Amino acid sequence: MKHPVGHRARKRFGQNFLQDEHVIRRIIRSIHPQPGQHLVEIGPGLGALTEELLEACGELDVVELDRDLIPVLRTQFFRYEERFRIHQADALKFDFTQLAEDSRPLRIVGNLPYNISTPLIFHLLSHSGLIEDMHFMLQKEVVDRLAAQPGESAYGRLGIMAQYRCRVEPLFVVSPHAFHPQPKVDSAIVRLVPYADLPLKARNEADLEQLVRAAFSMRRKTLRNNLKPLLPAAEIEALNIDPGIRPERLSLESFVALADAFSRHKESDTR
Ligand code: SAM
């Protein structure tokens, strides 16, 4: 067990440090870092995963918000010199394109701060063209949402947009005992692999995002009601989709079809 001496975990930064060597090894085996790959760790904290990532790749970029951790990391990984690059920044605002300049795709990893994990995943999905894969520790409930299928209660905007861009693979559950301090809920590791060629492609991705957001604006309402401002019920029916059903019953394919109808509807309005 590792003990994060000298640093008091900060709740507002979502700091739950990994302590269990067995879990750390299992995560690293799942990531399978190799020399020559461009890995980026979000929220290295006290370096629980960083050490093995650096050892395997020989270089690493990290994005860490907590200023107090920067000198700790610098000292700990001093021997890697300029091959260990620390970006003191908010990962939510960080421009990941600046790391992709050498044309190697990014492999993004992190035991993410739970308070920002959903917006951060959306932020990274918007950079998915630069990314080879992502491995994250998240609240198990968020992994359930990422992987959820139509009809399941966890199915919604996060899962639909993640599955539009990526293959989503939940890997394993991690108990609160693996951390210090212990979170209140179970965590899980997930792998997200952006598609090089999207299996389903919307005419306009901003329209897809807007439509999915509207469809789930009120979960208990029907598609007809939630989509009223965007698409007339007759145009929903024309796709062989029942406007009377709830949005959580619809497949990704149906959402793409609805988004395309919405795009066409807008185009015909402006003509
Ligand atoms: N990787 C370490 C581990 O596994 O023990 C720490 C994980 S801890 C759950 C989350 C880390 O993300 C902390 O180091 C925290 O300071 C950092 N963090 C929190 N908010 C952040 C943000 N907006 N951008 C970048 N890092 C952030």
Coordinates of C-alpha atoms and ligand atoms in Angstrom, one line a residue:
M1 CA 0.0 0.0 0.0
K2 CA 1.2 3.5 -0.8
H3 CA 0.6 6.3 1.6
P4 CA 0.3 9.8 0.3
V5 CA 2.3 11.5 3.0
G6 CA 2.5 15.3 3.3
H7 CA -0.5 16.0 1.1
R8 CA -4.0 16.4 2.5
A9 CA -6.5 15.2 -0.1
R10 CA -8.7 18.0 -1.4
K11 CA -12.4 17.2 -1.8
R12 CA -13.0 20.1 -4.2
F13 CA -10.5 18.6 -6.6
G14 CA -12.1 15.2 -6.3
Q15 CA -8.9 13.7 -4.8
N16 CA -9.2 10.0 -4.0
F17 CA -5.8 8.6 -4.4
L18 CA -5.3 5.0 -5.6
Q19 CA -3.5 2.9 -3.0
D20 CA -4.1 -0.7 -3.9
E21 CA -1.1 -2.1 -5.9
H22 CA -3.1 -4.9 -7.3
V23 CA -5.7 -2.5 -8.7
I24 CA -3.0 -0.2 -10.1
R25 CA -1.3 -3.2 -11.9
R26 CA -4.6 -4.3 -13.3
I27 CA -5.3 -0.9 -14.7
I28 CA -1.8 -0.6 -16.2
R29 CA -2.3 -4.1 -17.8
S30 CA -5.5 -2.9 -19.3
I31 CA -3.9 0.2 -20.8
H32 CA -0.9 -1.8 -22.0
P33 CA 1.4 1.2 -22.5
Q34 CA 4.3 0.7 -25.0
P35 CA 7.4 2.6 -25.9
G36 CA 6.8 5.2 -28.6
Q37 CA 3.2 5.8 -27.8
H38 CA 1.9 9.2 -26.8
L39 CA 0.2 8.8 -23.4
V40 CA -1.5 11.7 -21.6
E41 CA -2.6 11.3 -18.0
I42 CA -5.3 13.5 -16.6
G43 CA -5.1 14.2 -12.8
P44 CA -1.8 12.3 -11.9
G45 CA -2.3 13.3 -8.3
L46 CA 0.5 11.8 -6.3
G47 CA 1.6 9.6 -9.2
A48 CA 0.0 6.2 -8.5
L49 CA -0.4 5.4 -12.2
T50 CA 2.2 7.9 -13.5
E51 CA 5.1 5.8 -12.3
E52 CA 4.3 2.7 -14.3
L53 CA 3.1 4.7 -17.3
L54 CA 6.4 6.5 -17.5
E55 CA 8.4 3.4 -16.9
A56 CA 6.6 1.7 -19.8
C57 CA 6.6 4.6 -22.3
G58 CA 9.7 6.5 -21.2
E59 CA 7.7 9.8 -21.7
L60 CA 4.4 11.2 -20.6
D61 CA 2.2 14.4 -20.6
V62 CA 0.2 15.0 -17.5
V63 CA -2.6 17.6 -16.9
E64 CA -3.0 18.5 -13.2
L65 CA -5.1 21.3 -11.7
D66 CA -3.8 21.3 -8.1
R67 CA -0.7 23.6 -8.0
D68 CA 0.5 22.1 -4.8
L69 CA 1.0 18.7 -6.5
I70 CA 3.3 20.1 -9.2
P71 CA 6.5 20.2 -7.2
V72 CA 5.7 16.8 -5.7
L73 CA 5.4 15.3 -9.2
R74 CA 8.5 17.2 -10.5
T75 CA 10.6 15.8 -7.7
Q76 CA 9.3 12.3 -8.0
F77 CA 9.9 12.0 -11.7
F78 CA 12.9 14.3 -11.9
R79 CA 15.0 11.7 -13.7
Y80 CA 12.8 11.7 -16.8
E81 CA 13.8 15.4 -17.4
E82 CA 11.9 16.9 -20.4
R83 CA 10.3 13.5 -21.2
F84 CA 7.9 14.1 -18.3
R85 CA 5.8 17.2 -19.3
I86 CA 3.5 18.7 -16.7
H87 CA 0.7 21.0 -17.7
Q88 CA -0.7 22.8 -14.7
A89 CA -4.3 23.3 -16.1
D90 CA -7.9 22.6 -15.9
A91 CA -8.5 19.5 -18.1
L92 CA -12.0 20.8 -18.9
K93 CA -10.5 23.9 -20.6
F94 CA -7.3 22.2 -21.8
D95 CA -6.7 22.3 -25.6
F96 CA -5.6 18.7 -26.3
T97 CA -4.8 19.6 -29.9
Q98 CA -1.6 21.2 -28.7
L99 CA -0.3 17.7 -27.6
A100 CA -1.1 16.1 -31.0
E101 CA 1.3 18.1 -33.0
D102 CA 3.7 15.3 -33.7
S103 CA 0.9 13.3 -35.4
R104 CA 1.0 10.4 -33.0
P105 CA -2.5 9.7 -31.8
L106 CA -3.1 10.3 -28.1
R107 CA -3.8 7.6 -25.5
I108 CA -5.6 9.3 -22.7
V109 CA -5.8 7.8 -19.2
G110 CA -6.9 8.9 -15.8
N111 CA -8.5 8.2 -12.5
L112 CA -10.8 11.1 -13.0
P113 CA -12.1 13.5 -10.4
Y114 CA -15.7 12.4 -10.2
N115 CA -17.1 15.9 -10.0
I116 CA -16.0 16.7 -13.5
S117 CA -16.0 13.4 -15.3
T118 CA -19.1 13.8 -17.4
P119 CA -18.2 17.3 -18.9
L120 CA -14.7 16.1 -19.3
I121 CA -15.8 13.1 -21.4
F122 CA -17.9 15.4 -23.6
H123 CA -14.9 17.7 -23.9
L124 CA -12.7 14.7 -25.0
L125 CA -15.3 13.4 -27.3
S126 CA -15.0 16.7 -29.2
H127 CA -11.3 15.9 -29.7
S128 CA -11.9 12.3 -30.7
G129 CA -10.1 12.6 -34.0
L130 CA -6.8 13.0 -32.2
I131 CA -7.4 10.1 -29.8
E132 CA -6.5 6.4 -30.2
D133 CA -8.1 5.3 -27.0
M134 CA -9.1 6.4 -23.4
H135 CA -9.0 4.5 -20.2
F136 CA -10.8 6.0 -17.2
M137 CA -11.6 5.2 -13.7
L138 CA -15.1 6.6 -13.1
Q139 CA -18.0 6.2 -10.7
K140 CA -19.5 2.9 -11.6
E141 CA -22.8 4.6 -12.2
V142 CA -21.1 6.8 -15.0
V143 CA -19.6 3.7 -16.6
D144 CA -23.1 2.1 -16.6
R145 CA -24.4 5.3 -18.3
L146 CA -21.6 5.1 -20.9
A147 CA -22.4 1.5 -21.8
A148 CA -26.2 1.6 -21.4
Q149 CA -28.4 0.1 -24.1
P150 CA -32.0 1.3 -25.1
G151 CA -34.6 0.5 -22.5
E152 CA -32.1 0.6 -19.6
S153 CA -32.6 3.2 -16.9
A154 CA -29.0 4.5 -17.3
Y155 CA -29.5 5.1 -21.0
G156 CA -29.3 8.8 -22.0
R157 CA -27.4 11.5 -23.6
L158 CA -23.9 10.5 -22.3
G159 CA -24.2 6.9 -23.5
I160 CA -25.6 7.9 -26.9
M161 CA -23.0 10.5 -27.7
A162 CA -20.2 8.3 -26.4
Q163 CA -21.4 5.3 -28.4
Y164 CA -21.8 7.5 -31.5
R165 CA -18.1 8.2 -31.4
C166 CA -16.5 5.3 -29.6
R167 CA -16.6 1.6 -28.9
V168 CA -17.4 1.5 -25.2
E169 CA -15.9 -1.4 -23.1
P170 CA -16.6 -1.5 -19.4
L171 CA -13.6 -3.4 -17.9
F172 CA -13.9 -4.0 -14.1
V173 CA -15.3 -2.7 -10.9
V174 CA -13.1 -1.2 -8.2
S175 CA -14.2 -1.1 -4.6
P176 CA -13.9 2.1 -2.4
H177 CA -11.1 0.3 -0.4
A178 CA -8.7 0.8 -3.2
F179 CA -8.5 4.6 -2.5
H180 CA -7.5 7.0 0.2
P181 CA -9.7 8.7 1.2
Q182 CA -12.4 6.2 0.3
P183 CA -15.2 7.4 -2.0
K184 CA -18.8 6.5 -1.0
V185 CA -19.6 4.6 -4.1
D186 CA -18.1 1.8 -6.3
S187 CA -15.8 2.8 -9.2
A188 CA -15.2 1.1 -12.5
I189 CA -12.7 1.2 -15.3
V190 CA -13.9 1.8 -18.9
R191 CA -12.1 1.8 -22.2
L192 CA -13.4 4.1 -25.0
V193 CA -12.0 3.6 -28.5
P194 CA -13.0 6.4 -31.0
Y195 CA -14.0 4.9 -34.4
A196 CA -11.7 5.8 -37.3
D197 CA -14.8 5.6 -39.5
L198 CA -18.1 6.2 -37.7
P199 CA -20.5 3.2 -38.2
L200 CA -23.4 5.6 -38.2
K201 CA -22.8 9.2 -39.4
A202 CA -25.2 12.1 -38.9
R203 CA -25.4 14.8 -41.6
N204 CA -24.7 17.4 -39.0
E205 CA -23.2 16.4 -35.6
A206 CA -24.2 19.7 -33.9
D207 CA -27.8 18.8 -34.9
L208 CA -27.4 15.3 -33.4
E209 CA -26.2 16.8 -30.2
Q210 CA -29.0 19.3 -30.1
L211 CA -31.6 16.7 -30.9
V212 CA -30.4 14.2 -28.3
R213 CA -30.3 16.9 -25.6
A214 CA -33.9 18.0 -26.5
A215 CA -35.1 14.3 -26.5
F216 CA -33.9 13.8 -22.9
S217 CA -34.8 17.2 -21.6
M218 CA -37.7 15.6 -19.8
R219 CA -37.2 11.9 -19.4
R220 CA -40.8 11.1 -18.6
K221 CA -42.2 12.9 -21.6
T222 CA -42.7 11.4 -25.0
L223 CA -40.6 12.0 -28.0
R224 CA -43.4 14.1 -29.6
N225 CA -43.4 16.5 -26.6
N226 CA -39.6 16.8 -26.1
L227 CA -39.0 17.2 -29.8
K228 CA -41.8 19.7 -30.4
P229 CA -39.6 22.7 -30.9
L230 CA -37.4 20.9 -33.4
L231 CA -39.4 18.4 -35.4
P232 CA -43.1 18.0 -36.2
A233 CA -44.6 14.6 -35.1
A234 CA -45.5 13.8 -38.7
E235 CA -41.8 13.9 -39.6
I236 CA -41.1 11.5 -36.7
E237 CA -43.8 9.1 -37.9
A238 CA -42.4 9.3 -41.5
L239 CA -39.3 7.6 -40.1
N240 CA -41.4 4.8 -38.8
I241 CA -40.7 5.9 -35.2
D242 CA -43.6 6.2 -32.8
P243 CA -43.8 9.8 -31.5
G244 CA -45.6 8.5 -28.4
I245 CA -42.7 6.5 -27.0
R246 CA -40.2 7.7 -24.4
P247 CA -36.7 8.7 -25.6
E248 CA -34.9 6.0 -23.6
R249 CA -36.5 3.3 -25.9
L250 CA -34.8 4.6 -29.1
S251 CA -31.6 3.1 -30.6
L252 CA -28.6 5.2 -31.6
E253 CA -29.6 4.5 -35.2
S254 CA -33.0 6.1 -34.6
F255 CA -31.4 9.1 -33.0
V256 CA -29.2 9.6 -36.1
A257 CA -32.3 9.2 -38.4
L258 CA -34.2 11.8 -36.3
A259 CA -31.2 14.2 -36.3
D260 CA -30.9 13.9 -40.1
A261 CA -34.6 14.6 -40.4
F262 CA -34.1 17.7 -38.2
S263 CA -31.2 18.8 -40.4
R264 CA -33.4 18.4 -43.5
H265 CA -36.2 20.2 -41.8
K266 CA -34.0 23.2 -41.0
E267 CA -32.5 23.2 -44.5
S268 CA -36.0 23.3 -46.1
D269 CA -37.1 26.1 -43.7
T270 CA -34.3 28.3 -44.7
R271 CA -34.8 27.8 -48.4
Ligands
SAM1 N1 -4.2 9.7 -10.5 C1 -4.2 9.8 -9.0 C2 -4.5 8.5 -8.4 O1 -5.0 7.6 -9.1 O2 -4.2 8.3 -7.2 C3 -5.2 10.9 -8.5 C4 -6.6 10.7 -8.9 S1 -7.8 11.8 -8.1 C5 -9.3 10.9 -8.2 C6 -8.1 13.0 -9.4 C7 -6.9 14.0 -9.7 O3 -7.4 14.9 -10.7 C8 -6.4 14.8 -8.6 O4 -5.0 14.8 -8.6 C9 -6.9 16.2 -8.8 O5 -6.1 17.2 -8.2 C10 -6.9 16.3 -10.3 N2 -7.9 17.2 -10.8 C11 -9.1 17.6 -10.3 N3 -9.7 18.4 -11.1 C12 -9.0 18.6 -12.2 C13 -9.1 19.3 -13.4 N4 -10.2 20.1 -13.7 N5 -8.1 19.2 -14.4 C14 -7.0 18.4 -14.1 N6 -6.9 17.7 -13.0 C15 -7.8 17.8 -12.1

